[in-house]
Amino acid sequence: MKKLSWTKDQRRRAGAFLGLALLCGLTLLYCLVNIFTIDRFGTAYSPDEENYINMARNLLEHGYYSYWGGEPDAYVSPGYPVFLTLCMALFGTDLQGIDCIKFVQAFLVCGTAALVFTQVWLLTKKYSMALIAAALQGFNGCYPYYSRRMLTEVLFAFMMMLFFVVFTLALQREKKWLHFLSGLLFCAAVFVRPLLIIVLPVLYLPLLVKYWRQWKKFFLPLGLFLLGFVLLGLPWWIRNLVTLHKFVFLATQTNPLFYGIVKDPKALGLEDPHSLLGNILLFFQLLVQRPVETLRWILVEKFNTIFMAPGGDVQYLPTITDFVKLASLFLGLAGALRAFFSKKLVWAAIPFFLYFLAIFAFVPTARFALQYWPLLACFAGFAVGGLFTGLEPACWPFGKGKASSEQE
């Protein structure tokens, strides 16, 4: 019988995927422990959870979309309510149906760790960096805890990473259908948490640089991306025009921006302008009138509230979660800064920093950090792995490239 022999690369690949499978299994177990042991069929929902659940029930039973109930509105974007509606259509609207959604979200948590692994490997072709990043994501206990909550965080983390993986493939392989699919996924992710829209102006900078003055090669992929975005968003925009008699791009909610400008707006006698432009003008007014207080609130107090809060809602292994969060935060920021000065990885760092800084415009809460941990885990993988193997990627952002013979 002929002896089966594996090459060094094959052994490394098999070891990496075995490690990823083990990691995803442990992450799933972590989620299930939270689901089975923490108030499994309880009804003590937060206000946001209760509103999302009622939205899904209203859509199924009465056919209208409303966050506040009573009459149609567009207060929140439709991503998560539609997700809940689809799940309830399959599993039911009662407590048993809601319980099933928790298990769906548990698999999304595992999928997010796998997507972090995939994204880092696509950017670097280094299995070691990919496993480090996936471990930081998988062992972040916030996501297993939130798998049992009817909130946007778990779905958004999955959709965001799915978009970045497909978009990276679109840039590397230059397949037209991947650009179109990227547009669809970007719209889906933005409809779950709209802040991601801020990276749109810089997404196609790599192709703009590569195909400078070769406009067809630049505008065709960009056009397909925008076509995908518009096609998925069109039903929402048409619904708002027909039902509300006005165009609503994402949502009408503005209060998180207003209450993020200053620590206590009521103490200063401020009123919500109820518009993006009005809040921006108010911010610059406060920056001129109270520069030290405003900057300390924006840059220091908000950072501590969002990213440095210990424990949070995590009930199991909080010490490990705190360690993972701190490692992801500081190693991730270090990796992103290092990538920013790399000729190739800068295209990944630019949208990250734009997105990361945008959160400081809003009211601070530890929940908001959950949209950043997967990206920070990716850059943390770069930082740790780069200490031993270097940070320059094998094929990012252009061309198919060749898989490194030193894959780790």
Coordinates of C-alpha atoms in Angstrom, one line a residue, residues 117-378:
F117 CA -9.8 34.0 9.7
T118 CA -10.6 34.2 6.0
Q119 CA -10.1 37.9 5.8
V120 CA -6.7 37.9 7.4
W121 CA -5.6 34.9 5.3
L122 CA -6.7 36.7 2.1
L123 CA -4.8 39.8 3.1
T124 CA -1.6 38.1 4.2
K125 CA -1.6 34.4 3.1
K126 CA -0.3 33.7 6.7
Y127 CA -2.2 31.0 8.6
S128 CA -0.6 32.0 11.9
M129 CA -1.9 35.6 11.6
A130 CA -5.4 34.3 10.6
L131 CA -5.6 31.9 13.6
I132 CA -4.5 34.6 16.0
A133 CA -7.2 37.0 14.7
A134 CA -9.9 34.3 14.8
A135 CA -9.0 33.3 18.3
L136 CA -9.3 36.9 19.5
Q137 CA -12.7 37.1 17.9
G138 CA -13.9 33.6 19.0
F139 CA -12.9 34.0 22.6
N140 CA -14.4 37.5 23.0
G141 CA -17.3 36.6 25.3
C142 CA -19.4 39.6 24.3
Y143 CA -20.6 37.8 21.2
P144 CA -21.6 34.6 22.9
Y145 CA -23.5 36.6 25.4
Y146 CA -25.2 38.7 22.8
S147 CA -26.2 35.6 20.8
R148 CA -29.1 35.4 23.2
R149 CA -30.1 39.0 22.8
M150 CA -32.5 40.3 20.1
L151 CA -30.1 43.1 19.1
T152 CA -28.2 44.1 16.0
E153 CA -24.6 43.4 17.2
V154 CA -24.3 39.7 16.3
L155 CA -25.9 40.0 12.8
F156 CA -23.9 43.1 12.0
A157 CA -20.5 41.6 12.9
F158 CA -21.3 38.7 10.6
M159 CA -22.6 40.8 7.7
M160 CA -19.7 43.3 8.0
M161 CA -17.1 40.6 7.8
L162 CA -18.9 38.8 5.0
F163 CA -18.9 42.0 3.0
F164 CA -15.2 42.7 3.6
V165 CA -14.2 39.1 2.7
V166 CA -16.2 39.2 -0.6
F167 CA -15.0 42.8 -1.4
T168 CA -11.4 41.7 -0.8
L169 CA -11.9 38.8 -3.2
A170 CA -13.4 41.2 -5.7
L171 CA -10.3 43.4 -5.6
Q172 CA -7.9 40.5 -5.8
R173 CA -9.6 38.5 -8.5
E174 CA -11.2 41.3 -10.4
K175 CA -14.4 39.4 -11.1
K176 CA -17.3 41.6 -12.1
W177 CA -19.9 39.5 -10.3
L178 CA -17.9 39.8 -7.0
H179 CA -18.1 43.6 -7.2
F180 CA -21.9 43.4 -7.8
L181 CA -22.2 40.9 -4.8
S182 CA -20.1 43.2 -2.7
G183 CA -22.6 46.1 -3.3
L184 CA -25.5 43.9 -2.2
L185 CA -23.7 42.8 0.9
F186 CA -22.5 46.3 1.7
C187 CA -26.1 47.5 1.5
A188 CA -27.3 44.6 3.7
A189 CA -24.6 45.4 6.3
V190 CA -25.4 49.2 6.3
F191 CA -29.1 48.4 6.7
V192 CA -28.2 46.6 10.0
R193 CA -26.0 49.3 11.4
P194 CA -25.9 52.5 9.1
L195 CA -22.5 53.9 10.4
L196 CA -20.6 51.6 8.0
I197 CA -21.7 53.8 5.1
I198 CA -19.0 56.2 6.1
V199 CA -16.3 54.0 4.4
L200 CA -18.0 54.1 1.0
P201 CA -16.0 57.0 -0.4
V202 CA -12.6 55.2 0.2
L203 CA -13.5 51.6 -0.7
Y204 CA -12.4 51.9 -4.3
L205 CA -9.3 53.9 -3.8
P206 CA -7.1 50.9 -4.6
L207 CA -8.6 50.5 -8.0
L208 CA -8.5 54.3 -8.6
V209 CA -4.8 54.2 -8.0
K210 CA -4.2 51.1 -10.0
Y211 CA -6.2 52.2 -13.0
W212 CA -5.6 55.9 -12.9
R213 CA -6.7 57.3 -16.3
Q214 CA -7.9 53.9 -17.3
W215 CA -11.4 55.0 -16.4
K216 CA -13.3 52.0 -17.8
K217 CA -11.4 49.6 -15.7
F218 CA -12.2 51.7 -12.6
F219 CA -15.8 52.8 -13.2
L220 CA -17.1 49.4 -14.4
P221 CA -16.4 47.6 -11.0
L222 CA -17.5 50.7 -9.1
G223 CA -20.7 50.9 -11.2
L224 CA -21.5 47.2 -10.5
F225 CA -20.9 47.7 -6.8
L226 CA -23.2 50.7 -6.7
L227 CA -25.8 48.8 -8.8
G228 CA -25.9 46.0 -6.2
F229 CA -26.2 48.6 -3.4
V230 CA -29.1 50.4 -5.2
L231 CA -31.0 47.3 -6.1
L232 CA -31.1 46.0 -2.6
G233 CA -31.9 49.4 -1.1
L234 CA -34.6 50.3 -3.7
P235 CA -37.5 48.5 -1.9
W236 CA -36.8 50.4 1.3
W237 CA -36.6 53.8 -0.5
I238 CA -39.7 53.1 -2.5
R239 CA -41.6 52.0 0.7
N240 CA -40.6 55.3 2.4
L241 CA -41.8 57.4 -0.5
V242 CA -45.1 55.6 -0.9
T243 CA -45.9 55.1 2.9
L244 CA -44.2 58.2 4.5
H245 CA -44.3 60.5 1.4
K246 CA -40.6 61.3 1.9
F247 CA -37.2 59.9 0.9
V248 CA -35.4 58.3 3.8
F249 CA -32.0 56.9 2.9
L250 CA -31.3 54.8 6.0
A251 CA -33.3 55.9 9.0
T252 CA -34.8 59.0 10.7
Q253 CA -33.1 58.4 14.1
T254 CA -30.7 61.3 15.0
N255 CA -30.7 61.3 18.8
P256 CA -27.5 59.1 19.2
L257 CA -25.6 61.8 17.4
F258 CA -27.1 64.7 19.4
Y259 CA -26.4 63.1 22.7
G260 CA -22.9 62.2 21.7
I261 CA -21.8 65.8 21.0
V262 CA -21.7 66.8 24.6
K263 CA -21.8 64.9 27.9
D264 CA -25.0 66.6 29.2
P265 CA -26.7 68.6 26.5
K266 CA -29.7 69.5 28.8
A267 CA -27.4 71.1 31.3
L268 CA -26.2 73.5 28.5
G269 CA -29.7 74.1 27.4
L270 CA -29.2 72.5 24.0
E271 CA -31.9 71.2 21.7
D272 CA -31.7 68.4 19.2
P273 CA -31.6 69.8 15.7
H274 CA -33.1 66.6 14.4
S275 CA -30.8 66.5 11.3
L276 CA -27.3 65.4 10.5
L277 CA -26.2 68.9 9.3
G278 CA -27.7 70.6 12.3
N279 CA -25.7 68.3 14.7
I280 CA -22.5 68.8 12.8
L281 CA -22.9 72.6 13.0
L282 CA -23.7 72.3 16.7
F283 CA -20.5 70.2 17.3
F284 CA -18.3 72.9 15.7
Q285 CA -20.1 75.6 17.7
L286 CA -19.3 73.7 20.9
L287 CA -15.7 73.1 19.7
V288 CA -15.2 76.8 19.4
Q289 CA -17.0 77.8 22.6
R290 CA -15.8 74.9 24.9
P291 CA -12.7 73.3 23.1
V292 CA -11.1 71.6 26.1
E293 CA -14.3 70.2 27.6
T294 CA -15.6 69.0 24.2
L295 CA -12.3 67.3 23.1
R296 CA -11.9 65.6 26.5
W297 CA -15.4 64.2 26.2
I298 CA -15.0 63.1 22.6
L299 CA -11.5 61.6 22.8
V300 CA -11.0 60.4 26.3
E301 CA -14.2 59.8 28.2
K302 CA -15.9 58.3 25.2
F303 CA -12.9 56.0 24.5
N304 CA -13.0 54.7 28.0
T305 CA -16.8 54.2 28.0
I306 CA -16.9 52.4 24.7
F307 CA -13.7 50.3 24.7
M308 CA -12.3 50.1 28.2
A309 CA -15.4 49.1 30.2
P310 CA -14.6 45.9 32.1
G311 CA -16.8 42.9 32.0
G312 CA -19.9 44.5 30.7
D313 CA -22.8 42.1 30.3
V314 CA -20.5 39.0 30.1
Q315 CA -21.4 36.5 32.8
Y316 CA -19.0 33.6 32.0
L317 CA -15.2 33.9 31.9
P318 CA -15.3 37.7 32.2
T319 CA -11.6 37.9 33.0
I320 CA -10.7 36.1 29.7
T321 CA -13.1 38.4 27.9
D322 CA -11.5 41.5 29.4
F323 CA -8.0 40.2 28.4
V324 CA -9.1 39.4 24.9
K325 CA -10.7 42.8 24.5
L326 CA -7.7 44.7 25.7
A327 CA -5.4 42.6 23.5
S328 CA -7.7 43.2 20.5
L329 CA -7.9 46.9 21.2
F330 CA -4.2 47.8 21.7
L331 CA -2.6 45.2 19.4
G332 CA -5.3 46.0 16.8
L333 CA -4.7 49.7 16.9
A334 CA -0.9 49.0 16.7
G335 CA -1.4 46.7 13.8
A336 CA -3.6 49.2 12.0
L337 CA -1.1 52.0 12.5
R338 CA 1.7 49.7 11.2
A339 CA -0.5 48.8 8.2
F340 CA -1.2 52.5 7.6
F341 CA 2.5 52.9 6.7
S342 CA 2.5 49.9 4.4
K343 CA 2.2 50.6 0.7
K344 CA -0.2 47.7 0.3
L345 CA -2.0 47.3 3.6
V346 CA -2.8 51.0 3.8
W347 CA -5.8 50.3 1.7
A348 CA -7.2 48.2 4.5
A349 CA -6.1 50.7 7.2
I350 CA -7.8 53.8 5.6
P351 CA -11.4 52.6 5.8
F352 CA -10.8 51.1 9.2
F353 CA -9.6 54.4 10.8
L354 CA -12.4 56.3 9.1
Y355 CA -14.9 53.9 10.5
F356 CA -13.2 53.7 13.9
L357 CA -13.1 57.5 14.4
A358 CA -16.7 57.9 13.3
I359 CA -18.0 56.2 16.5
F360 CA -16.7 59.1 18.6
A361 CA -19.4 61.3 17.1
F362 CA -22.2 59.3 18.9
V363 CA -23.5 58.7 22.4
P364 CA -21.0 56.3 24.0
T365 CA -22.0 52.8 25.1
A366 CA -20.0 49.6 25.5
R367 CA -22.4 47.9 23.0
F368 CA -21.0 50.1 20.2
A369 CA -17.6 48.5 20.6
L370 CA -19.0 45.2 19.2
Q371 CA -19.0 46.5 15.7
Y372 CA -15.2 47.0 15.9
W373 CA -13.8 43.9 17.7
P374 CA -13.7 41.8 14.5
L375 CA -11.7 44.4 12.6
L376 CA -9.5 45.0 15.6
A377 CA -8.9 41.3 15.9
C378 CA -7.8 41.3 12.2

